[in-house]
Short mmCIF file of C-alpha atoms and ligand atoms in Angstrom, two decimals:
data_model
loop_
_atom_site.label_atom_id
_atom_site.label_comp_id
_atom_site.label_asym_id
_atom_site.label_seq_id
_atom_site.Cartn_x
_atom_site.Cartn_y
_atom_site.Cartn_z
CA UNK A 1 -0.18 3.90 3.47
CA UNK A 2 -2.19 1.46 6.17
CA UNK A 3 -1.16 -1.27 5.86
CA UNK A 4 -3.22 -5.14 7.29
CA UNK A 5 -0.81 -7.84 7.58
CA UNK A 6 -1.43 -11.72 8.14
CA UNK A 7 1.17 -13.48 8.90
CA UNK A 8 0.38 -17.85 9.07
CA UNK A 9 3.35 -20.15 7.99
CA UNK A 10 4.32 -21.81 11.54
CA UNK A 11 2.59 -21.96 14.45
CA UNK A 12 2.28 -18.09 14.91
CA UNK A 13 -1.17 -16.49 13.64
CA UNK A 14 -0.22 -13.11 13.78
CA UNK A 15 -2.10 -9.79 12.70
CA UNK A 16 -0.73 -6.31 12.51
CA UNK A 17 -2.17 -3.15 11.23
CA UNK A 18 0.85 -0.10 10.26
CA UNK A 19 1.07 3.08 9.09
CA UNK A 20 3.77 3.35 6.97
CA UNK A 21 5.79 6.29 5.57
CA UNK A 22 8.82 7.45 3.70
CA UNK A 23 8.87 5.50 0.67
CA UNK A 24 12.02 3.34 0.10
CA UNK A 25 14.44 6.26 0.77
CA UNK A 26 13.34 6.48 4.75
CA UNK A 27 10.98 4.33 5.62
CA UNK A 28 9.02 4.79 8.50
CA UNK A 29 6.66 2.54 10.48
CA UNK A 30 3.97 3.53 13.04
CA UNK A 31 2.05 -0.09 14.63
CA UNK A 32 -1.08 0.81 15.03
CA UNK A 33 -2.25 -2.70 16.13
CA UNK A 34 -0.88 -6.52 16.76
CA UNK A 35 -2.55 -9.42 17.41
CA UNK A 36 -1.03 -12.83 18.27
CA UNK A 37 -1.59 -16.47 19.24
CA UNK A 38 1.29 -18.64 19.50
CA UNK A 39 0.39 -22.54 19.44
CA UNK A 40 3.46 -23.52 20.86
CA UNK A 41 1.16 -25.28 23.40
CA UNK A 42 -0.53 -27.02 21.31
CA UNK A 43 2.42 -28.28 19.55
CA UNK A 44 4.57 -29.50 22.82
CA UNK A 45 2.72 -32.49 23.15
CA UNK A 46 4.12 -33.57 19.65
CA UNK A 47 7.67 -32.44 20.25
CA UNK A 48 7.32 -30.77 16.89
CA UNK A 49 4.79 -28.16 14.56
CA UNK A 50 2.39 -30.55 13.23
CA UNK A 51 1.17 -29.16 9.68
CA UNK A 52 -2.64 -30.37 9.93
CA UNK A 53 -2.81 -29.22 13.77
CA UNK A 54 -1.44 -25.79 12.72
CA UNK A 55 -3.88 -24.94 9.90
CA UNK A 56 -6.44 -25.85 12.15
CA UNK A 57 -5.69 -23.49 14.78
CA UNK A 58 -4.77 -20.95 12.27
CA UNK A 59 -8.74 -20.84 10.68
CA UNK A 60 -9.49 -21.42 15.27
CA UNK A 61 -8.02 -17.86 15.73
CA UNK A 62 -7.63 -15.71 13.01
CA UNK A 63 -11.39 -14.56 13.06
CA UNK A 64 -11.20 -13.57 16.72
CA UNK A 65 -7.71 -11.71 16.42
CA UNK A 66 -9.05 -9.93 13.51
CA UNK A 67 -12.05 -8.80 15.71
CA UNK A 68 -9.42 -8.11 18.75
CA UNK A 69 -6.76 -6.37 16.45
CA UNK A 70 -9.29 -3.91 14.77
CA UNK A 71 -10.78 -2.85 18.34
CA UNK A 72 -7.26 -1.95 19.14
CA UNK A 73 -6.79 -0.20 16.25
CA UNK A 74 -9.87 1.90 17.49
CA UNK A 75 -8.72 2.89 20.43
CA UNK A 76 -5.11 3.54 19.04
CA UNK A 77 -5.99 5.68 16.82
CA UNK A 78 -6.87 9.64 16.63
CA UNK A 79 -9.30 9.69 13.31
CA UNK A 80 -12.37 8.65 13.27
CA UNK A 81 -13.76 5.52 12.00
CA UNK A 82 -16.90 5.76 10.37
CA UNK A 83 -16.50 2.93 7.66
CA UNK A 84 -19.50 1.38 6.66
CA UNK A 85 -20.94 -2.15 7.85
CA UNK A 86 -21.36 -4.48 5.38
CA UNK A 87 -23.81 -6.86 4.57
CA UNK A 88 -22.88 -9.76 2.98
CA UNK A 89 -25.05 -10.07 -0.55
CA UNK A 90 -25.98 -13.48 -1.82
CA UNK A 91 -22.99 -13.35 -4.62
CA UNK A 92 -20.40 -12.78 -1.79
CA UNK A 93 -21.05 -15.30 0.75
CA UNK A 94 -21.44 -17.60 -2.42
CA UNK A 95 -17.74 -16.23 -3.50
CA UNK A 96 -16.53 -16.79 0.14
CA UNK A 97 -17.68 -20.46 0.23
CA UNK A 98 -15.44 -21.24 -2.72
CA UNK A 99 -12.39 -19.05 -1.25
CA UNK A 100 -13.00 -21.17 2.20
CA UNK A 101 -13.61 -24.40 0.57
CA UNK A 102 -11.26 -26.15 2.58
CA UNK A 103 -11.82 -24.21 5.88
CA UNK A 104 -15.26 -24.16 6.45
CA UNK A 105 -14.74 -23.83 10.53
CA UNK A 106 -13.56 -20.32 8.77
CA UNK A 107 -16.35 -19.61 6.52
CA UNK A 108 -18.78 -19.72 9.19
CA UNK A 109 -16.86 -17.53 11.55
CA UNK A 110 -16.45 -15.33 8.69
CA UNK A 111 -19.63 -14.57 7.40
CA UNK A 112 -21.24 -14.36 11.28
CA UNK A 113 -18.89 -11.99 12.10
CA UNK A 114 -17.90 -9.63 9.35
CA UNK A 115 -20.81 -7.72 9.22
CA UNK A 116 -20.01 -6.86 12.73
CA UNK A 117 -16.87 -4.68 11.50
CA UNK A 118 -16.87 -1.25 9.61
CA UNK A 119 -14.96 -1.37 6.52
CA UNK A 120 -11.70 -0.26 7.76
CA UNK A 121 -9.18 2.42 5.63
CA UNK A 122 -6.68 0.06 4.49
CA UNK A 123 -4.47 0.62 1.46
CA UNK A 124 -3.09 -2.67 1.23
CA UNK A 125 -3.02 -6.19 2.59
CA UNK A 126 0.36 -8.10 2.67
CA UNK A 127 -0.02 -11.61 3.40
CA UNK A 128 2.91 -14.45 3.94
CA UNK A 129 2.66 -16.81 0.69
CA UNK A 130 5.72 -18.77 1.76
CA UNK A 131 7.78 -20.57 2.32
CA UNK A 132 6.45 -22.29 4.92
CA UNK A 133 3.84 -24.99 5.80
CA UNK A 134 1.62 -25.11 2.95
CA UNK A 135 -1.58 -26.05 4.67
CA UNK A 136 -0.74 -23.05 7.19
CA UNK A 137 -0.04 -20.67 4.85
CA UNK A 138 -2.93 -21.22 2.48
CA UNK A 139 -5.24 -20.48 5.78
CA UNK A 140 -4.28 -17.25 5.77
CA UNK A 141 -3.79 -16.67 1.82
CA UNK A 142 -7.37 -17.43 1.95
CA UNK A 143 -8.51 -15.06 4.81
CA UNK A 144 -6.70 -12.01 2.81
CA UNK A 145 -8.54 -12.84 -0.14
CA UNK A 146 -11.50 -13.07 1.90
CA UNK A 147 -10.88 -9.87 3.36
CA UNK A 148 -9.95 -8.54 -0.13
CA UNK A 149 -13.32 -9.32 -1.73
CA UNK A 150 -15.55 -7.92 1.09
CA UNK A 151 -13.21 -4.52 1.44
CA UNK A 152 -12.38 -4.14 -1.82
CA UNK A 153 -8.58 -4.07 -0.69
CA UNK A 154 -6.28 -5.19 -2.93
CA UNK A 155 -3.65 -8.29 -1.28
CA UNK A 156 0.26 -8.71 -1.86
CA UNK A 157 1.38 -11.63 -1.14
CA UNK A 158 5.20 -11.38 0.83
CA UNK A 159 8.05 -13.97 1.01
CA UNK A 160 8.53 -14.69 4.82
CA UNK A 161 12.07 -14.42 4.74
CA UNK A 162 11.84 -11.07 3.50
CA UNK A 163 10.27 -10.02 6.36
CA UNK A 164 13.17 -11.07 8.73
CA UNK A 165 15.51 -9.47 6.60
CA UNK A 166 12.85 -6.32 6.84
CA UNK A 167 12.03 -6.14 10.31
CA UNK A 168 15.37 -4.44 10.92
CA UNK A 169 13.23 -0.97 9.87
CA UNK A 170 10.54 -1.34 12.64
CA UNK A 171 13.74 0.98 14.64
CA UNK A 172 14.05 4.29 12.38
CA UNK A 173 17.40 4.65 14.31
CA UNK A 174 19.16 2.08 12.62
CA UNK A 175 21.09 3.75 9.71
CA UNK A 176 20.48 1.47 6.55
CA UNK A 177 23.71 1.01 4.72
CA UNK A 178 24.25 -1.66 1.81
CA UNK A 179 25.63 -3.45 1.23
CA UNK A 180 24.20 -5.70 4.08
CA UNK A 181 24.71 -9.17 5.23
CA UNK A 182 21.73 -11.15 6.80
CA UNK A 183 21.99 -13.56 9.20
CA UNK A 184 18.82 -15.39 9.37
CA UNK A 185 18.69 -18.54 11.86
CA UNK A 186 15.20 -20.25 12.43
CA UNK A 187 13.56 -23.34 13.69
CA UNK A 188 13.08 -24.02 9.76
CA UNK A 189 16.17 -21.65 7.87
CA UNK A 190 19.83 -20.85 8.16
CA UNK A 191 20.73 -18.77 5.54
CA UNK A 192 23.15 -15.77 4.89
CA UNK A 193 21.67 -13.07 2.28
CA UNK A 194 23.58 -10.40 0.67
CA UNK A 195 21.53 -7.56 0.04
CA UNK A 196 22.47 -5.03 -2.09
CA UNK A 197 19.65 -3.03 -2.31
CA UNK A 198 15.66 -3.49 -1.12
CA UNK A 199 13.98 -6.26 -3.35
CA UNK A 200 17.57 -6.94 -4.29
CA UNK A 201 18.50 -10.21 -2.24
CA UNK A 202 20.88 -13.13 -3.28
CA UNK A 203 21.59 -16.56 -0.73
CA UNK A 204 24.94 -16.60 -0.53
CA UNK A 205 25.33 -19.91 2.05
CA UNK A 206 22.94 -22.11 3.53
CA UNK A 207 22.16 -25.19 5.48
CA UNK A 208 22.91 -28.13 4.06
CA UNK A 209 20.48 -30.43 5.80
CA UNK A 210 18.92 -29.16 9.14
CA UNK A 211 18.36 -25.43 10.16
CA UNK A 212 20.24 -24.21 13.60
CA UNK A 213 16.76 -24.18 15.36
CA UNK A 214 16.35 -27.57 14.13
CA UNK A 215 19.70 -29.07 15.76
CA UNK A 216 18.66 -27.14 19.16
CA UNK A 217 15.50 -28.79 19.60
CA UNK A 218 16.75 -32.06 18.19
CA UNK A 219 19.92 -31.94 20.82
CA UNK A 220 17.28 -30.79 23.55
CA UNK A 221 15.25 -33.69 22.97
CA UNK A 222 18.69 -35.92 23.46
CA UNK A 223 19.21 -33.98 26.84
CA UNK A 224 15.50 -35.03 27.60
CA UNK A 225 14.65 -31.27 27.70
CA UNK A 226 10.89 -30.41 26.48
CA UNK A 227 10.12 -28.33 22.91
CA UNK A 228 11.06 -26.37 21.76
CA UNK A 229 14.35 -27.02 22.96
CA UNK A 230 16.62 -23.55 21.87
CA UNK A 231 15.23 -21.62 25.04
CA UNK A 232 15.95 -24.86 27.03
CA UNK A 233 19.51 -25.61 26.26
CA UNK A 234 19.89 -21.74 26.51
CA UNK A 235 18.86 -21.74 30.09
CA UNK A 236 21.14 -24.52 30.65
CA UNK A 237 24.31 -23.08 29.44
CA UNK A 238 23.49 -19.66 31.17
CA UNK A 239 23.39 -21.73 34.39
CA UNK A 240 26.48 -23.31 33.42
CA UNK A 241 28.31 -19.83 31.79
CA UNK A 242 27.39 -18.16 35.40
CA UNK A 243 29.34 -20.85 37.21
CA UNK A 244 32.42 -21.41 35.31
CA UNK A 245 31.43 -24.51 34.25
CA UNK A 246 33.95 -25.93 31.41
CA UNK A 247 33.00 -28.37 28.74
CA UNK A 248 34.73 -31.85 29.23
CA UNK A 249 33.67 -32.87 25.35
CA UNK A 250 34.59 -32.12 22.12
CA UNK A 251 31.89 -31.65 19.80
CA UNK A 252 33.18 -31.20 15.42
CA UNK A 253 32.66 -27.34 14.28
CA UNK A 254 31.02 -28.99 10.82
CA UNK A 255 32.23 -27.03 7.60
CA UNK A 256 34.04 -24.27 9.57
CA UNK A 257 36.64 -24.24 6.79
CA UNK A 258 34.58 -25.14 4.03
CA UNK A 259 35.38 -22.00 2.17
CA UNK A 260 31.93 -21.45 0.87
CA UNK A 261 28.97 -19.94 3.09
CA UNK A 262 26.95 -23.33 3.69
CA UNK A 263 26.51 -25.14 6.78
CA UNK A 264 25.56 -28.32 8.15
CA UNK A 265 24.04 -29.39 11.55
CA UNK A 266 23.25 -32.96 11.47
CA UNK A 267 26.35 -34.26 11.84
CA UNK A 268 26.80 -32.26 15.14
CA UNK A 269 23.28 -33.27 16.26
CA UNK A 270 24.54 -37.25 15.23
CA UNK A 271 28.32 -36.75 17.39
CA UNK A 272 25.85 -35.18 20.16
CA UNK A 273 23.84 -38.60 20.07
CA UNK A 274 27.03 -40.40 20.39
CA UNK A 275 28.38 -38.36 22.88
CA UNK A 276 25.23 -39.49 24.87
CA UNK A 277 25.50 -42.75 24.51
CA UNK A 278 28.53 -43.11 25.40
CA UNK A 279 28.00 -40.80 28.58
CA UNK A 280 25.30 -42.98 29.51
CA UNK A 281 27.77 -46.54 28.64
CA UNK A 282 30.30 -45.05 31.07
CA UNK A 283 27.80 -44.64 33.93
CA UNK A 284 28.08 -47.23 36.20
CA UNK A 285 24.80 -47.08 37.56
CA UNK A 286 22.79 -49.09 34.73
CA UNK A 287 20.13 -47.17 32.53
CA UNK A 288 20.76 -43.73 34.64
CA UNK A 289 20.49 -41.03 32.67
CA UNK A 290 22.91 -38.26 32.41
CA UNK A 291 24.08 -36.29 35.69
CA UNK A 292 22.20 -32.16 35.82
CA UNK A 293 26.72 -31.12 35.05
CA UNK A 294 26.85 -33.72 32.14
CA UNK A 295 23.98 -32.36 30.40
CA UNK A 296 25.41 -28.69 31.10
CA UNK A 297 28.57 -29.55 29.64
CA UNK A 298 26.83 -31.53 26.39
CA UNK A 299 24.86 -28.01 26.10
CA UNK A 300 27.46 -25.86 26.27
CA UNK A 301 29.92 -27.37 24.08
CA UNK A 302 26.88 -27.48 21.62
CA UNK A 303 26.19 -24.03 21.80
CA UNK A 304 29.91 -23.18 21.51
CA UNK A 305 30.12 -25.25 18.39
CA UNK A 306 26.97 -23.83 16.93
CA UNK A 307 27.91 -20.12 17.67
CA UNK A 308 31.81 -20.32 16.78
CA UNK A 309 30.52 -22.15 13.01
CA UNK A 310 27.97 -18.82 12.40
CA UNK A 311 30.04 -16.12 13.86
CA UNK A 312 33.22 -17.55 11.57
CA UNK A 313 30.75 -17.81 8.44
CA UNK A 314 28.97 -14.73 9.00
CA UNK A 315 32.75 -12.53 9.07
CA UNK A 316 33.74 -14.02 6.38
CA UNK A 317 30.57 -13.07 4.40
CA UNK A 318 30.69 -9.20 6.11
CA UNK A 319 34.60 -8.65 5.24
CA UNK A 320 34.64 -10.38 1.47
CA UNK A 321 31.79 -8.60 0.36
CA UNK A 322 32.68 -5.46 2.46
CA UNK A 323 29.05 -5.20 4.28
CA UNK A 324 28.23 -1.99 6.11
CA UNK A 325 25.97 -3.91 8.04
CA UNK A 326 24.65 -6.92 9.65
CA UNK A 327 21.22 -7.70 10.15
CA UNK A 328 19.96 -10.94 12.44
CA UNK A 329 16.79 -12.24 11.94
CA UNK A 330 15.29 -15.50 13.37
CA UNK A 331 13.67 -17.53 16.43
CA UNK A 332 17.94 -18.44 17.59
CA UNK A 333 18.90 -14.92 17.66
CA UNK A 334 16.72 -15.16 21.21
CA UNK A 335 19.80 -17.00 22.58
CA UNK A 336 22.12 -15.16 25.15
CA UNK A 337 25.36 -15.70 24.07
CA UNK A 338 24.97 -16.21 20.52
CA UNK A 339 23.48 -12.32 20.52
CA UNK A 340 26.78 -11.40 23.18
CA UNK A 341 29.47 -13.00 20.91
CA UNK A 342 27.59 -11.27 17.84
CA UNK A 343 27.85 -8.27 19.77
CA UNK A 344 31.40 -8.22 20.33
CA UNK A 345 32.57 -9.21 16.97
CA UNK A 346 30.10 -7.03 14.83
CA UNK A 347 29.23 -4.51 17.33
CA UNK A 348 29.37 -1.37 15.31
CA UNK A 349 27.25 -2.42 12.47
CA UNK A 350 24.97 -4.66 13.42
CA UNK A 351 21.67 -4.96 14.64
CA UNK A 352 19.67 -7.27 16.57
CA UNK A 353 15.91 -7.72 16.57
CA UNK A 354 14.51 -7.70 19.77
CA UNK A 355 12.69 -11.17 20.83
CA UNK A 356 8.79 -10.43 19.13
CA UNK A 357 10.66 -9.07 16.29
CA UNK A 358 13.58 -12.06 15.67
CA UNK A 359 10.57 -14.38 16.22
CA UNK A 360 7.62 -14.79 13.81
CA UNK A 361 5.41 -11.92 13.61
CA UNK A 362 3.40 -10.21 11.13
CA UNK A 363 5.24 -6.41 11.86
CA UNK A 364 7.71 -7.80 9.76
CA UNK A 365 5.32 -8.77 7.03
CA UNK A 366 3.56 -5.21 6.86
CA UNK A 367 7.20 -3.81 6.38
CA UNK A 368 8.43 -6.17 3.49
CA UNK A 369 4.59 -5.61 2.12
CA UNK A 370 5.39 -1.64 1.64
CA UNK A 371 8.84 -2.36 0.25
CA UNK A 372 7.57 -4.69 -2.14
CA UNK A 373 4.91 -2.28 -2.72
CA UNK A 374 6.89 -0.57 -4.70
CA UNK A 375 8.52 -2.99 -7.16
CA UNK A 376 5.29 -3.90 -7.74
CA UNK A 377 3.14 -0.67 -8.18
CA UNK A 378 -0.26 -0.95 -9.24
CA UNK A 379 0.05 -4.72 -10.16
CA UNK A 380 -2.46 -7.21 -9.17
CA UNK A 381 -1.99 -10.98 -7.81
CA UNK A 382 -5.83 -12.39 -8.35
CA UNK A 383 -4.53 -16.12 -8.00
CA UNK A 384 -2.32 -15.76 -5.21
CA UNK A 385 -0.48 -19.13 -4.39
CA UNK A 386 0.96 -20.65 -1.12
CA UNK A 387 4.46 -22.08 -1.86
CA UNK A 388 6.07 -23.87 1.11
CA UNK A 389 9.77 -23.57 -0.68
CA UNK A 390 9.10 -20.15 -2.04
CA UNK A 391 13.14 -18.97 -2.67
CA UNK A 392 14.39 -15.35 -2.74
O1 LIG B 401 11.90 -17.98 13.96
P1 LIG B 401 11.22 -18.96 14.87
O2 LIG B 401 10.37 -18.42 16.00
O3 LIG B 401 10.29 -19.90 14.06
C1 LIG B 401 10.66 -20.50 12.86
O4 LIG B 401 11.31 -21.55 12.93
O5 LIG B 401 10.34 -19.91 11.80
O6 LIG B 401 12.37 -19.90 15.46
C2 LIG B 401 12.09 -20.97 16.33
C3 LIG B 401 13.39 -21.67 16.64
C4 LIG B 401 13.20 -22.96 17.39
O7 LIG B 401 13.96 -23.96 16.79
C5 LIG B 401 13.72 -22.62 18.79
O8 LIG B 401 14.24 -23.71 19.47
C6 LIG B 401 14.78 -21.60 18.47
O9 LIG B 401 14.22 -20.81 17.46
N1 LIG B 401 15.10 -20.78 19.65
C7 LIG B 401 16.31 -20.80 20.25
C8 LIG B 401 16.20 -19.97 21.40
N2 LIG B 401 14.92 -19.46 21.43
C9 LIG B 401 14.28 -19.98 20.35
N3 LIG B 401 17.45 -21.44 19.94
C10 LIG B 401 18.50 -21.25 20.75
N4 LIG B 401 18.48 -20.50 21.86
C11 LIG B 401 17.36 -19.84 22.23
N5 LIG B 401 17.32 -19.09 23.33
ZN1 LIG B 402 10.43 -17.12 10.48
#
């Protein structure tokens, strides 16, 4: 099965074309072709993703990765390509202007540049429906439907979270055992899934109030670090891990005995701002900010807090419900020492993603797309919806 996969909810517009294989027994994945843009750029300025900025980049770029992605593809690739080119007929740009009705930057890029393509072999298209930003995802809900219509490819929509917990099959050397645990810890989620089979996925804890990726950038932006702030606290600590530095502060390790699987990281994000201040009242020199060691020690106390509350959570979830492995999905799973102290308590049945994989991509989507193929054989999704809280 070839698989096209669009991939839109952040501030990632990511393409990928796979080959896929092996049906839900053993699975197997050939990429054939990525394509991605990341607007982190674009977003710095506002020390945040900005929903109306995204979409518009989204409909900006998705035209030109398509074009990009399917020239890979080309080369990639032993067959032969002799699709047809397609002109558009009167009916189907007059379809396309009400599927683009709200992107017509889109529509116009769209309908000058389709014909330009030969109807590729595709078997499927698996788009991200949510959750997410709505205004993002609908962007590229509306592209696969666009694409859909013109190819006569038929479009499954995927839930973004099952494509963390998926991308753990883009390796075909890690064994697949279930029960599994997930780990998944985003700018946007913190969440532990039990899975007990594919398609078979049940939240067993999650945040409370902000997601782990949330609290990073939010204490970065205390430290006076840029966005997004997880890679920047990271290099911090790593400076501060290499030289011994130890933490004078205390920072709370919030619901670490709670009992359940939930978390919460606003109160640690709130004792951080406090911690500040009160670094910053003790100063004797007037409105100085913190020293480069105070800021090293407020960022690795955080991190230890942060790491010690989801490695404590997650071992509880692996031993009660006896998990014969651990999958981590998820922007944070990019930092050092949360992946080493993962490492050394899980090592033997875990896996990690590596960076393109933790982080938003649309590899991940193609793979949940042919898993979900399956429970849904044959069945067709003509009004496809975005859902920003879409839920397991
Ligand atoms: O999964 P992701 O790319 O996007 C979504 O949120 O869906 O995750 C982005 C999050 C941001 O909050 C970012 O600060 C965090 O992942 N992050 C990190 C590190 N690299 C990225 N957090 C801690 N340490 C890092 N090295
Ligand atoms: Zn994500």
């Amino acid at each position: 099965m070839k698989i096209l996969s669009i991939e839109t909810s952040c501030d990632e517009t990511a393409l990928a074309i796979l080959e896929a294989n092996g049906g839900l027994a053993k699975p197997n994945f050939k990429i054939l072709g990525t394509a991605l843009y990341s607007q982190i750029k674009v977003h710095e300025q506002y020390g945040g993703v900005f929903p109306s900025l995204a979409k518009r980049e989204h409909a900006k770029n998705l035209m030109p990765l398509l074009m990009q992605l399917i020239e890979d593809y080309k080369k990639n690739s032993t067959e032969t390509h002799d699709g047809q080119f397609i002109e558009l007929s009167s009916e189907q740009k007059e379809k396309l202007t009400t599927v683009f009705e709200r992107e017509p930057e889109l529509l116009e890029q769209f309908i000058e540049n389709i014909s330009k393509i030969q109807k590729p072999d595709f078997d499927l298209i698996a788009v991200t429906s949510g959750p997410g930003l709505e205004p993002a995802l609908w962007v590229g809900l509306n592209f696969a439907r666009a694409l859909s219509l013109i190819w006569d490819i038929p479009v499954l929509p995927v839930n973004h979270m099952e494509g963390h917990l998926a991308s753990v099959l883009k390796d075909s050397t890690n064994e697949i055992n279930f029960p599994m645990i997930a780990l998944l810890i985003s700018g946007g989620h913190t969440e532990l899934v039990l899975i007990k089979d594919w398609g078979q996925y049940e939240v067993i804890g999650k945040t409370l109030d902000d997601a782990v990726g949330e609290a990073f950038d939010k204490v970065a932006r205390l430290l006076d670090l840029p966005y997004p702030g997880g890679p920047e606290i990271s290099k911090l600590t790593k400076i501060a891990r290499d030289e011994n530095l130890e933490s004078e502060y205390d920072l709370p390790r919030p619901m670490l005995n709670s009992g359940n699987y939930d978390f919460s990281f606003s109160g640690i994000k709130t004792a951080v701002l406090y911690l500040v201040k009160k670094i910053k009242e003790a100063n004797p020199q007037e409105n100085a900010g913190l020293t480069d060691v105070q800021k090293k020690m407020v960022a690795l106390e955080f991190e230890n807090a942060v790491t010690e509350v989801l490695v404590k959570k997650t071992k509880n979830a692996v031993d009660e419900y006896s998990a014969r492995k651990l999958i981590v999905g998820g922007g944070v799973i990019s930092n050092p020492h949360i992946r080493k102290t993962l490492t050394e308590n899980f090592g033997d049945i875990l896996s990690l993603p590596d960076f393109e994989m933790a982080t938003d991509n649309a590899v991940m989507i193609a793979i949940a797309g042919y898993l979900k193929s399956f429970r849904e054989d044959g069945k067709v999704f003509p009004e496809i919806r975005a859902s920003g809280n879409l839920q397991f």
